[in-house]
């Protein structure tokens, strides 16, 4: 037998985010924009408060959803604190990062990169014409992807691996009207059970959620009537703006909750390297998946890879 709680809710986090992205796009289209959108990609991993935006940006994004994702960041951090709170229990131990682990992590990142980029090379001729150019551009940046990953074992990173959610994205949230309830802790269903039990950095969950925001940002555009008109009106550029700011609002809630915690690295540099590593890993995995199942959606993964490469600090 099985027993479950009934959580009274008004939809999933995905529905909530999609609605917010649609309302944002409507405001972009109805309010005359004097300039093309611009933002500093090198600050993508830095927390941000909605109150620190310019007035015009605040009007476009609206305060409602930023407040919710800031709360979601806090709840995400509290989830990791809870999962790490009984390290004496089997399966909930803490494991410190080590150079050996970081090298093995890099090795696995090399493998997924080789697989995804070989798939990309073969798939480009069959991709929609509208994204073939961007696919070619990313294919030519494979060495940059590997260089970005290589930063993860430059030196030992002081943080720990814990039990994590394992499949943390907007669809795993219920919005009650006042708060988020996190569900489905069984991990990624397509992975073997033994792999789902592996201890990992909580920033993997964070990266997974942030990538989910990217898909939500494009949800008003990636319809059956997807057409060149979106590029002509720069709506895709404005989708990137929403993704950029929503991600930083989320990180604000997460990082401020874990101040002085060993669940994240204690230096900004190591925190950024680790978060960018997992963001890039997730985008590369998404690319491989979308090429096989939903080629038009490969655009989102391609732009996710580009944003991380363009914003990461070269070393």
PDB file of C-alpha atoms in Angstrom:
ATOM      1  CA  UNK A   1       0.000   0.000   0.000  1.00  0.00           C
ATOM      2  CA  UNK A   2       0.994   3.640  -0.339  1.00  0.00           C
ATOM      3  CA  UNK A   3      -0.174   6.755   1.473  1.00  0.00           C
ATOM      4  CA  UNK A   4       0.238  10.321   0.202  1.00  0.00           C
ATOM      5  CA  UNK A   5      -0.655  13.799   1.402  1.00  0.00           C
ATOM      6  CA  UNK A   6      -2.989  15.885  -0.712  1.00  0.00           C
ATOM      7  CA  UNK A   7      -1.395  19.295  -1.191  1.00  0.00           C
ATOM      8  CA  UNK A   8      -3.977  21.918  -2.061  1.00  0.00           C
ATOM      9  CA  UNK A   9      -2.377  23.976  -4.817  1.00  0.00           C
ATOM     10  CA  UNK A  10      -3.023  26.304  -7.736  1.00  0.00           C
ATOM     11  CA  UNK A  11      -0.671  24.625 -10.180  1.00  0.00           C
ATOM     12  CA  UNK A  12       2.911  23.527 -10.545  1.00  0.00           C
ATOM     13  CA  UNK A  13       5.954  25.767 -10.507  1.00  0.00           C
ATOM     14  CA  UNK A  14       6.144  25.241 -14.275  1.00  0.00           C
ATOM     15  CA  UNK A  15       2.640  26.614 -14.850  1.00  0.00           C
ATOM     16  CA  UNK A  16       3.442  29.513 -12.525  1.00  0.00           C
ATOM     17  CA  UNK A  17       6.658  30.379 -14.369  1.00  0.00           C
ATOM     18  CA  UNK A  18       5.098  29.984 -17.818  1.00  0.00           C
ATOM     19  CA  UNK A  19       2.296  32.369 -16.893  1.00  0.00           C
ATOM     20  CA  UNK A  20       4.827  34.910 -15.598  1.00  0.00           C
ATOM     21  CA  UNK A  21       6.908  34.618 -18.799  1.00  0.00           C
ATOM     22  CA  UNK A  22       3.791  35.084 -20.970  1.00  0.00           C
ATOM     23  CA  UNK A  23       2.746  38.193 -19.054  1.00  0.00           C
ATOM     24  CA  UNK A  24       6.284  39.548 -19.357  1.00  0.00           C
ATOM     25  CA  UNK A  25       6.286  39.007 -23.138  1.00  0.00           C
ATOM     26  CA  UNK A  26       2.954  40.789 -23.418  1.00  0.00           C
ATOM     27  CA  UNK A  27       4.414  43.799 -21.619  1.00  0.00           C
ATOM     28  CA  UNK A  28       7.477  43.744 -23.893  1.00  0.00           C
ATOM     29  CA  UNK A  29       5.215  43.820 -26.949  1.00  0.00           C
ATOM     30  CA  UNK A  30       2.838  46.503 -25.671  1.00  0.00           C
ATOM     31  CA  UNK A  31       5.454  48.849 -24.200  1.00  0.00           C
ATOM     32  CA  UNK A  32       7.688  50.557 -26.726  1.00  0.00           C
ATOM     33  CA  UNK A  33      11.320  49.600 -26.064  1.00  0.00           C
ATOM     34  CA  UNK A  34      13.760  52.349 -26.981  1.00  0.00           C
ATOM     35  CA  UNK A  35      16.849  50.110 -27.016  1.00  0.00           C
ATOM     36  CA  UNK A  36      17.713  46.469 -27.546  1.00  0.00           C
ATOM     37  CA  UNK A  37      18.132  44.567 -24.253  1.00  0.00           C
ATOM     38  CA  UNK A  38      21.586  44.467 -22.673  1.00  0.00           C
ATOM     39  CA  UNK A  39      23.009  42.943 -19.503  1.00  0.00           C
ATOM     40  CA  UNK A  40      26.322  41.822 -18.066  1.00  0.00           C
ATOM     41  CA  UNK A  41      26.744  38.081 -18.620  1.00  0.00           C
ATOM     42  CA  UNK A  42      29.708  37.926 -16.227  1.00  0.00           C
ATOM     43  CA  UNK A  43      27.249  38.617 -13.376  1.00  0.00           C
ATOM     44  CA  UNK A  44      24.932  35.727 -14.306  1.00  0.00           C
ATOM     45  CA  UNK A  45      25.896  33.704 -11.218  1.00  0.00           C
ATOM     46  CA  UNK A  46      25.657  36.634  -8.802  1.00  0.00           C
ATOM     47  CA  UNK A  47      22.597  37.142  -6.571  1.00  0.00           C
ATOM     48  CA  UNK A  48      20.364  40.119  -7.292  1.00  0.00           C
ATOM     49  CA  UNK A  49      17.464  41.858  -5.573  1.00  0.00           C
ATOM     50  CA  UNK A  50      14.489  43.034  -7.626  1.00  0.00           C
ATOM     51  CA  UNK A  51      14.710  46.386  -5.851  1.00  0.00           C
ATOM     52  CA  UNK A  52      18.137  46.982  -7.422  1.00  0.00           C
ATOM     53  CA  UNK A  53      16.791  46.994 -10.987  1.00  0.00           C
ATOM     54  CA  UNK A  54      16.203  50.166 -12.948  1.00  0.00           C
ATOM     55  CA  UNK A  55      12.605  51.392 -12.869  1.00  0.00           C
ATOM     56  CA  UNK A  56      11.998  50.458 -16.512  1.00  0.00           C
ATOM     57  CA  UNK A  57      13.247  46.918 -15.884  1.00  0.00           C
ATOM     58  CA  UNK A  58      11.037  46.624 -12.810  1.00  0.00           C
ATOM     59  CA  UNK A  59       8.008  47.671 -14.833  1.00  0.00           C
ATOM     60  CA  UNK A  60       8.723  45.044 -17.470  1.00  0.00           C
ATOM     61  CA  UNK A  61       9.447  42.112 -15.178  1.00  0.00           C
ATOM     62  CA  UNK A  62       6.918  43.017 -12.427  1.00  0.00           C
ATOM     63  CA  UNK A  63       7.599  42.250  -8.786  1.00  0.00           C
ATOM     64  CA  UNK A  64       5.243  39.290  -8.269  1.00  0.00           C
ATOM     65  CA  UNK A  65       7.241  36.433  -9.778  1.00  0.00           C
ATOM     66  CA  UNK A  66      10.654  37.746  -8.622  1.00  0.00           C
ATOM     67  CA  UNK A  67       9.334  37.645  -5.046  1.00  0.00           C
ATOM     68  CA  UNK A  68       8.263  34.049  -5.586  1.00  0.00           C
ATOM     69  CA  UNK A  69      11.554  32.879  -7.060  1.00  0.00           C
ATOM     70  CA  UNK A  70      13.478  34.582  -4.269  1.00  0.00           C
ATOM     71  CA  UNK A  71      11.311  32.542  -1.883  1.00  0.00           C
ATOM     72  CA  UNK A  72      11.965  29.444  -4.001  1.00  0.00           C
ATOM     73  CA  UNK A  73      15.699  30.044  -3.642  1.00  0.00           C
ATOM     74  CA  UNK A  74      15.255  30.156   0.128  1.00  0.00           C
ATOM     75  CA  UNK A  75      13.170  26.959   0.100  1.00  0.00           C
ATOM     76  CA  UNK A  76      15.763  25.243  -2.107  1.00  0.00           C
ATOM     77  CA  UNK A  77      18.485  26.079   0.405  1.00  0.00           C
ATOM     78  CA  UNK A  78      16.300  24.893   3.285  1.00  0.00           C
ATOM     79  CA  UNK A  79      15.693  21.630   1.412  1.00  0.00           C
ATOM     80  CA  UNK A  80      19.437  21.060   1.201  1.00  0.00           C
ATOM     81  CA  UNK A  81      19.859  21.973   4.866  1.00  0.00           C
ATOM     82  CA  UNK A  82      17.181  19.417   5.762  1.00  0.00           C
ATOM     83  CA  UNK A  83      18.721  16.715   3.566  1.00  0.00           C
ATOM     84  CA  UNK A  84      22.106  17.409   5.189  1.00  0.00           C
ATOM     85  CA  UNK A  85      20.819  17.590   8.757  1.00  0.00           C
ATOM     86  CA  UNK A  86      21.130  13.877   9.629  1.00  0.00           C
ATOM     87  CA  UNK A  87      24.552  12.926   8.345  1.00  0.00           C
ATOM     88  CA  UNK A  88      24.699  10.070  10.842  1.00  0.00           C
ATOM     89  CA  UNK A  89      22.060   8.201   8.789  1.00  0.00           C
ATOM     90  CA  UNK A  90      23.122   5.804   6.053  1.00  0.00           C
ATOM     91  CA  UNK A  91      22.671   7.466   2.672  1.00  0.00           C
ATOM     92  CA  UNK A  92      22.619  10.954   4.170  1.00  0.00           C
ATOM     93  CA  UNK A  93      26.314  11.259   5.011  1.00  0.00           C
ATOM     94  CA  UNK A  94      28.460  14.218   3.992  1.00  0.00           C
ATOM     95  CA  UNK A  95      31.462  13.692   1.726  1.00  0.00           C
ATOM     96  CA  UNK A  96      34.052  16.418   1.314  1.00  0.00           C
ATOM     97  CA  UNK A  97      35.168  17.357  -2.176  1.00  0.00           C
ATOM     98  CA  UNK A  98      38.641  16.107  -3.095  1.00  0.00           C
ATOM     99  CA  UNK A  99      40.933  16.625  -6.058  1.00  0.00           C
ATOM    100  CA  UNK A 100      40.437  12.962  -6.956  1.00  0.00           C
ATOM    101  CA  UNK A 101      36.645  13.450  -7.072  1.00  0.00           C
ATOM    102  CA  UNK A 102      37.002  16.706  -9.004  1.00  0.00           C
ATOM    103  CA  UNK A 103      39.205  14.987 -11.624  1.00  0.00           C
ATOM    104  CA  UNK A 104      36.700  12.137 -11.956  1.00  0.00           C
ATOM    105  CA  UNK A 105      33.945  14.733 -12.320  1.00  0.00           C
ATOM    106  CA  UNK A 106      35.876  16.364 -15.151  1.00  0.00           C
ATOM    107  CA  UNK A 107      36.326  12.972 -16.802  1.00  0.00           C
ATOM    108  CA  UNK A 108      32.568  12.392 -16.806  1.00  0.00           C
ATOM    109  CA  UNK A 109      32.005  15.909 -18.176  1.00  0.00           C
ATOM    110  CA  UNK A 110      34.400  15.131 -21.029  1.00  0.00           C
ATOM    111  CA  UNK A 111      32.384  12.025 -21.872  1.00  0.00           C
ATOM    112  CA  UNK A 112      29.015  13.776 -22.039  1.00  0.00           C
ATOM    113  CA  UNK A 113      30.582  16.579 -24.102  1.00  0.00           C
ATOM    114  CA  UNK A 114      32.028  14.144 -26.655  1.00  0.00           C
ATOM    115  CA  UNK A 115      28.694  12.362 -26.990  1.00  0.00           C
ATOM    116  CA  UNK A 116      26.613  15.531 -27.293  1.00  0.00           C
ATOM    117  CA  UNK A 117      28.927  17.284 -29.753  1.00  0.00           C
ATOM    118  CA  UNK A 118      29.213  14.223 -31.972  1.00  0.00           C
ATOM    119  CA  UNK A 119      25.416  14.082 -32.003  1.00  0.00           C
ATOM    120  CA  UNK A 120      25.329  17.802 -32.797  1.00  0.00           C
ATOM    121  CA  UNK A 121      27.744  17.386 -35.713  1.00  0.00           C
ATOM    122  CA  UNK A 122      25.596  14.646 -37.236  1.00  0.00           C
ATOM    123  CA  UNK A 123      22.309  16.445 -36.558  1.00  0.00           C
ATOM    124  CA  UNK A 124      23.020  19.911 -37.963  1.00  0.00           C
ATOM    125  CA  UNK A 125      21.848  19.141 -41.548  1.00  0.00           C
ATOM    126  CA  UNK A 126      18.464  17.962 -40.241  1.00  0.00           C
ATOM    127  CA  UNK A 127      17.910  20.838 -37.801  1.00  0.00           C
ATOM    128  CA  UNK A 128      15.457  23.631 -38.656  1.00  0.00           C
ATOM    129  CA  UNK A 129      17.184  26.148 -40.920  1.00  0.00           C
ATOM    130  CA  UNK A 130      16.527  28.913 -38.379  1.00  0.00           C
ATOM    131  CA  UNK A 131      18.945  27.388 -35.851  1.00  0.00           C
ATOM    132  CA  UNK A 132      21.570  25.680 -38.005  1.00  0.00           C
ATOM    133  CA  UNK A 133      23.862  28.731 -37.845  1.00  0.00           C
ATOM    134  CA  UNK A 134      23.786  28.809 -34.037  1.00  0.00           C
ATOM    135  CA  UNK A 135      24.358  25.062 -33.933  1.00  0.00           C
ATOM    136  CA  UNK A 136      27.460  25.422 -36.132  1.00  0.00           C
ATOM    137  CA  UNK A 137      28.746  28.216 -33.911  1.00  0.00           C
ATOM    138  CA  UNK A 138      28.442  26.090 -30.756  1.00  0.00           C
ATOM    139  CA  UNK A 139      29.967  23.074 -32.499  1.00  0.00           C
ATOM    140  CA  UNK A 140      33.065  25.194 -33.137  1.00  0.00           C
ATOM    141  CA  UNK A 141      33.295  26.057 -29.415  1.00  0.00           C
ATOM    142  CA  UNK A 142      33.764  22.522 -28.127  1.00  0.00           C
ATOM    143  CA  UNK A 143      37.275  23.318 -26.883  1.00  0.00           C
ATOM    144  CA  UNK A 144      35.855  26.260 -24.906  1.00  0.00           C
ATOM    145  CA  UNK A 145      33.307  23.959 -23.275  1.00  0.00           C
ATOM    146  CA  UNK A 146      36.077  21.587 -22.184  1.00  0.00           C
ATOM    147  CA  UNK A 147      38.212  24.482 -20.956  1.00  0.00           C
ATOM    148  CA  UNK A 148      35.297  25.773 -18.896  1.00  0.00           C
ATOM    149  CA  UNK A 149      34.827  22.310 -17.377  1.00  0.00           C
ATOM    150  CA  UNK A 150      38.550  21.950 -16.693  1.00  0.00           C
ATOM    151  CA  UNK A 151      38.385  24.738 -14.091  1.00  0.00           C
ATOM    152  CA  UNK A 152      36.626  22.324 -11.740  1.00  0.00           C
ATOM    153  CA  UNK A 153      39.880  20.598 -10.779  1.00  0.00           C
ATOM    154  CA  UNK A 154      42.315  23.526 -10.780  1.00  0.00           C
ATOM    155  CA  UNK A 155      42.500  23.201  -6.996  1.00  0.00           C
ATOM    156  CA  UNK A 156      40.561  21.557  -4.194  1.00  0.00           C
ATOM    157  CA  UNK A 157      37.154  23.150  -3.630  1.00  0.00           C
ATOM    158  CA  UNK A 158      36.076  23.361   0.008  1.00  0.00           C
ATOM    159  CA  UNK A 159      32.489  22.124   0.057  1.00  0.00           C
ATOM    160  CA  UNK A 160      30.597  18.875   0.592  1.00  0.00           C
ATOM    161  CA  UNK A 161      28.455  16.393  -1.290  1.00  0.00           C
ATOM    162  CA  UNK A 162      25.089  15.522   0.244  1.00  0.00           C
ATOM    163  CA  UNK A 163      21.848  13.779  -0.588  1.00  0.00           C
ATOM    164  CA  UNK A 164      20.099  15.973  -3.174  1.00  0.00           C
ATOM    165  CA  UNK A 165      16.720  16.101  -4.872  1.00  0.00           C
ATOM    166  CA  UNK A 166      18.222  14.783  -8.099  1.00  0.00           C
ATOM    167  CA  UNK A 167      15.551  15.971 -10.542  1.00  0.00           C
ATOM    168  CA  UNK A 168      14.939  19.509  -9.356  1.00  0.00           C
ATOM    169  CA  UNK A 169      12.962  21.588 -11.836  1.00  0.00           C
ATOM    170  CA  UNK A 170       9.804  23.665 -11.998  1.00  0.00           C
ATOM    171  CA  UNK A 171       7.582  20.660 -12.592  1.00  0.00           C
ATOM    172  CA  UNK A 172       8.576  19.280  -9.177  1.00  0.00           C
ATOM    173  CA  UNK A 173       6.991  22.195  -7.325  1.00  0.00           C
ATOM    174  CA  UNK A 174       3.453  22.901  -6.239  1.00  0.00           C
ATOM    175  CA  UNK A 175       2.418  26.515  -5.628  1.00  0.00           C
ATOM    176  CA  UNK A 176      -0.116  26.791  -2.818  1.00  0.00           C
ATOM    177  CA  UNK A 177      -0.811  30.471  -3.437  1.00  0.00           C
ATOM    178  CA  UNK A 178       1.545  31.452  -0.626  1.00  0.00           C
ATOM    179  CA  UNK A 179       4.479  29.053  -0.779  1.00  0.00           C
ATOM    180  CA  UNK A 180       6.158  26.259  -2.716  1.00  0.00           C
ATOM    181  CA  UNK A 181       5.926  22.581  -1.826  1.00  0.00           C
ATOM    182  CA  UNK A 182       8.725  20.410  -3.258  1.00  0.00           C
ATOM    183  CA  UNK A 183       7.701  16.943  -4.454  1.00  0.00           C
ATOM    184  CA  UNK A 184       9.101  13.798  -6.124  1.00  0.00           C
ATOM    185  CA  UNK A 185      12.385  13.048  -4.393  1.00  0.00           C
ATOM    186  CA  UNK A 186      13.034   9.805  -6.281  1.00  0.00           C
ATOM    187  CA  UNK A 187      15.621  11.419  -8.570  1.00  0.00           C
ATOM    188  CA  UNK A 188      15.877  11.228 -12.342  1.00  0.00           C
ATOM    189  CA  UNK A 189      13.621   8.281 -13.341  1.00  0.00           C
ATOM    190  CA  UNK A 190      15.775   7.363 -16.352  1.00  0.00           C
ATOM    191  CA  UNK A 191      18.865   6.850 -14.155  1.00  0.00           C
ATOM    192  CA  UNK A 192      19.697   3.574 -12.376  1.00  0.00           C
ATOM    193  CA  UNK A 193      18.745   3.526  -8.703  1.00  0.00           C
ATOM    194  CA  UNK A 194      22.390   3.151  -7.667  1.00  0.00           C
ATOM    195  CA  UNK A 195      23.297   6.310  -9.585  1.00  0.00           C
ATOM    196  CA  UNK A 196      20.424   8.261  -8.036  1.00  0.00           C
ATOM    197  CA  UNK A 197      21.807   7.513  -4.568  1.00  0.00           C
ATOM    198  CA  UNK A 198      25.207   9.083  -5.287  1.00  0.00           C
ATOM    199  CA  UNK A 199      25.966  12.086  -3.075  1.00  0.00           C
ATOM    200  CA  UNK A 200      26.358  15.325  -5.012  1.00  0.00           C
ATOM    201  CA  UNK A 201      26.739  19.060  -4.518  1.00  0.00           C
ATOM    202  CA  UNK A 202      23.470  20.867  -3.861  1.00  0.00           C
ATOM    203  CA  UNK A 203      24.482  23.296  -6.609  1.00  0.00           C
ATOM    204  CA  UNK A 204      23.556  20.572  -9.109  1.00  0.00           C
ATOM    205  CA  UNK A 205      19.932  20.990  -8.027  1.00  0.00           C
ATOM    206  CA  UNK A 206      20.315  24.762  -8.261  1.00  0.00           C
ATOM    207  CA  UNK A 207      21.693  24.527 -11.810  1.00  0.00           C
ATOM    208  CA  UNK A 208      18.840  22.221 -12.807  1.00  0.00           C
ATOM    209  CA  UNK A 209      16.257  24.701 -11.543  1.00  0.00           C
ATOM    210  CA  UNK A 210      17.948  27.609 -13.311  1.00  0.00           C
ATOM    211  CA  UNK A 211      17.937  25.697 -16.600  1.00  0.00           C
ATOM    212  CA  UNK A 212      14.217  25.117 -16.055  1.00  0.00           C
ATOM    213  CA  UNK A 213      13.769  28.904 -15.936  1.00  0.00           C
ATOM    214  CA  UNK A 214      15.352  29.085 -19.404  1.00  0.00           C
ATOM    215  CA  UNK A 215      12.728  26.750 -20.817  1.00  0.00           C
ATOM    216  CA  UNK A 216       9.988  28.769 -19.140  1.00  0.00           C
ATOM    217  CA  UNK A 217      11.407  31.974 -20.648  1.00  0.00           C
ATOM    218  CA  UNK A 218      11.004  30.534 -24.149  1.00  0.00           C
ATOM    219  CA  UNK A 219       7.579  28.983 -23.516  1.00  0.00           C
ATOM    220  CA  UNK A 220       5.700  31.951 -25.074  1.00  0.00           C
ATOM    221  CA  UNK A 221       7.746  31.503 -28.262  1.00  0.00           C
ATOM    222  CA  UNK A 222       8.236  27.753 -28.686  1.00  0.00           C
ATOM    223  CA  UNK A 223       4.747  27.081 -29.982  1.00  0.00           C
ATOM    224  CA  UNK A 224       3.603  25.295 -33.112  1.00  0.00           C
ATOM    225  CA  UNK A 225       3.402  28.688 -34.791  1.00  0.00           C
ATOM    226  CA  UNK A 226       7.075  29.386 -34.015  1.00  0.00           C
ATOM    227  CA  UNK A 227       8.305  31.549 -36.871  1.00  0.00           C
ATOM    228  CA  UNK A 228      10.997  33.955 -38.048  1.00  0.00           C
ATOM    229  CA  UNK A 229       8.830  36.854 -36.866  1.00  0.00           C
ATOM    230  CA  UNK A 230      10.095  36.324 -33.311  1.00  0.00           C
ATOM    231  CA  UNK A 231      13.643  37.094 -34.375  1.00  0.00           C
ATOM    232  CA  UNK A 232      12.581  40.124 -36.353  1.00  0.00           C
ATOM    233  CA  UNK A 233      10.895  41.547 -33.254  1.00  0.00           C
ATOM    234  CA  UNK A 234      13.798  40.575 -30.933  1.00  0.00           C
ATOM    235  CA  UNK A 235      11.458  38.642 -28.646  1.00  0.00           C
ATOM    236  CA  UNK A 236      14.050  35.911 -28.169  1.00  0.00           C
ATOM    237  CA  UNK A 237      16.485  38.532 -26.880  1.00  0.00           C
ATOM    238  CA  UNK A 238      13.878  39.678 -24.364  1.00  0.00           C
ATOM    239  CA  UNK A 239      13.297  36.060 -23.303  1.00  0.00           C
ATOM    240  CA  UNK A 240      17.005  35.896 -22.449  1.00  0.00           C
ATOM    241  CA  UNK A 241      16.626  39.032 -20.322  1.00  0.00           C
ATOM    242  CA  UNK A 242      13.839  37.435 -18.274  1.00  0.00           C
ATOM    243  CA  UNK A 243      15.881  34.242 -17.808  1.00  0.00           C
ATOM    244  CA  UNK A 244      18.947  36.253 -16.756  1.00  0.00           C
ATOM    245  CA  UNK A 245      17.166  38.250 -14.059  1.00  0.00           C
ATOM    246  CA  UNK A 246      14.885  35.483 -12.751  1.00  0.00           C
ATOM    247  CA  UNK A 247      17.936  33.239 -12.281  1.00  0.00           C
ATOM    248  CA  UNK A 248      19.703  35.913 -10.242  1.00  0.00           C
ATOM    249  CA  UNK A 249      16.641  36.559  -8.051  1.00  0.00           C
ATOM    250  CA  UNK A 250      16.518  32.825  -7.354  1.00  0.00           C
ATOM    251  CA  UNK A 251      20.218  32.741  -6.470  1.00  0.00           C
ATOM    252  CA  UNK A 252      19.710  35.624  -4.052  1.00  0.00           C
ATOM    253  CA  UNK A 253      17.248  33.584  -2.004  1.00  0.00           C
ATOM    254  CA  UNK A 254      19.450  30.500  -2.131  1.00  0.00           C
ATOM    255  CA  UNK A 255      22.814  32.004  -1.319  1.00  0.00           C
ATOM    256  CA  UNK A 256      21.722  34.329   1.491  1.00  0.00           C
ATOM    257  CA  UNK A 257      20.113  31.351   3.261  1.00  0.00           C
ATOM    258  CA  UNK A 258      23.388  29.393   3.177  1.00  0.00           C
ATOM    259  CA  UNK A 259      25.716  32.089   4.487  1.00  0.00           C
ATOM    260  CA  UNK A 260      28.587  30.442   6.416  1.00  0.00           C
ATOM    261  CA  UNK A 261      27.445  26.953   5.366  1.00  0.00           C
ATOM    262  CA  UNK A 262      29.746  24.277   3.946  1.00  0.00           C
ATOM    263  CA  UNK A 263      26.977  23.286   1.522  1.00  0.00           C
ATOM    264  CA  UNK A 264      28.388  25.856  -0.910  1.00  0.00           C
ATOM    265  CA  UNK A 265      32.037  26.918  -1.395  1.00  0.00           C
ATOM    266  CA  UNK A 266      33.108  29.740   0.898  1.00  0.00           C
ATOM    267  CA  UNK A 267      34.796  31.777  -1.852  1.00  0.00           C
ATOM    268  CA  UNK A 268      32.895  33.537  -4.624  1.00  0.00           C
ATOM    269  CA  UNK A 269      35.335  32.198  -7.191  1.00  0.00           C
ATOM    270  CA  UNK A 270      34.802  28.536  -6.291  1.00  0.00           C
ATOM    271  CA  UNK A 271      31.053  29.051  -5.955  1.00  0.00           C
ATOM    272  CA  UNK A 272      30.910  30.554  -9.453  1.00  0.00           C
ATOM    273  CA  UNK A 273      33.107  27.849 -10.998  1.00  0.00           C
ATOM    274  CA  UNK A 274      31.023  25.071  -9.480  1.00  0.00           C
ATOM    275  CA  UNK A 275      27.676  26.627 -10.417  1.00  0.00           C
ATOM    276  CA  UNK A 276      28.819  27.361 -13.988  1.00  0.00           C
ATOM    277  CA  UNK A 277      30.171  23.821 -14.290  1.00  0.00           C
ATOM    278  CA  UNK A 278      26.806  22.309 -13.388  1.00  0.00           C
ATOM    279  CA  UNK A 279      24.881  24.800 -15.533  1.00  0.00           C
ATOM    280  CA  UNK A 280      27.039  23.947 -18.523  1.00  0.00           C
ATOM    281  CA  UNK A 281      26.757  20.221 -17.811  1.00  0.00           C
ATOM    282  CA  UNK A 282      22.963  20.481 -17.696  1.00  0.00           C
ATOM    283  CA  UNK A 283      22.817  22.469 -20.940  1.00  0.00           C
ATOM    284  CA  UNK A 284      25.064  19.954 -22.741  1.00  0.00           C
ATOM    285  CA  UNK A 285      22.897  17.057 -21.537  1.00  0.00           C
ATOM    286  CA  UNK A 286      19.783  18.963 -22.651  1.00  0.00           C
ATOM    287  CA  UNK A 287      21.319  19.518 -26.076  1.00  0.00           C
ATOM    288  CA  UNK A 288      21.894  15.809 -26.546  1.00  0.00           C
ATOM    289  CA  UNK A 289      18.336  15.028 -25.450  1.00  0.00           C
ATOM    290  CA  UNK A 290      16.664  17.687 -27.604  1.00  0.00           C
ATOM    291  CA  UNK A 291      18.596  16.677 -30.716  1.00  0.00           C
ATOM    292  CA  UNK A 292      17.146  13.191 -30.316  1.00  0.00           C
ATOM    293  CA  UNK A 293      13.593  14.103 -29.335  1.00  0.00           C
ATOM    294  CA  UNK A 294      12.650  17.764 -29.997  1.00  0.00           C
ATOM    295  CA  UNK A 295      15.080  19.373 -32.469  1.00  0.00           C
ATOM    296  CA  UNK A 296      13.467  22.829 -32.370  1.00  0.00           C
ATOM    297  CA  UNK A 297      14.027  22.947 -28.587  1.00  0.00           C
ATOM    298  CA  UNK A 298      17.755  22.429 -29.153  1.00  0.00           C
ATOM    299  CA  UNK A 299      17.802  26.200 -29.612  1.00  0.00           C
ATOM    300  CA  UNK A 300      17.313  26.699 -25.851  1.00  0.00           C
ATOM    301  CA  UNK A 301      20.185  24.360 -24.962  1.00  0.00           C
ATOM    302  CA  UNK A 302      22.446  25.960 -27.575  1.00  0.00           C
ATOM    303  CA  UNK A 303      21.788  29.411 -26.131  1.00  0.00           C
ATOM    304  CA  UNK A 304      22.275  28.090 -22.621  1.00  0.00           C
ATOM    305  CA  UNK A 305      25.749  26.850 -23.593  1.00  0.00           C
ATOM    306  CA  UNK A 306      26.568  30.133 -25.338  1.00  0.00           C
ATOM    307  CA  UNK A 307      25.503  32.246 -22.352  1.00  0.00           C
ATOM    308  CA  UNK A 308      27.701  30.287 -19.944  1.00  0.00           C
ATOM    309  CA  UNK A 309      30.716  30.389 -22.265  1.00  0.00           C
ATOM    310  CA  UNK A 310      30.304  34.109 -22.931  1.00  0.00           C
ATOM    311  CA  UNK A 311      29.856  34.922 -19.258  1.00  0.00           C
ATOM    312  CA  UNK A 312      32.443  32.657 -17.630  1.00  0.00           C
ATOM    313  CA  UNK A 313      35.728  34.172 -16.546  1.00  0.00           C
ATOM    314  CA  UNK A 314      38.558  32.662 -18.566  1.00  0.00           C
ATOM    315  CA  UNK A 315      41.552  31.341 -16.653  1.00  0.00           C
TER     316      UNK A 315
END
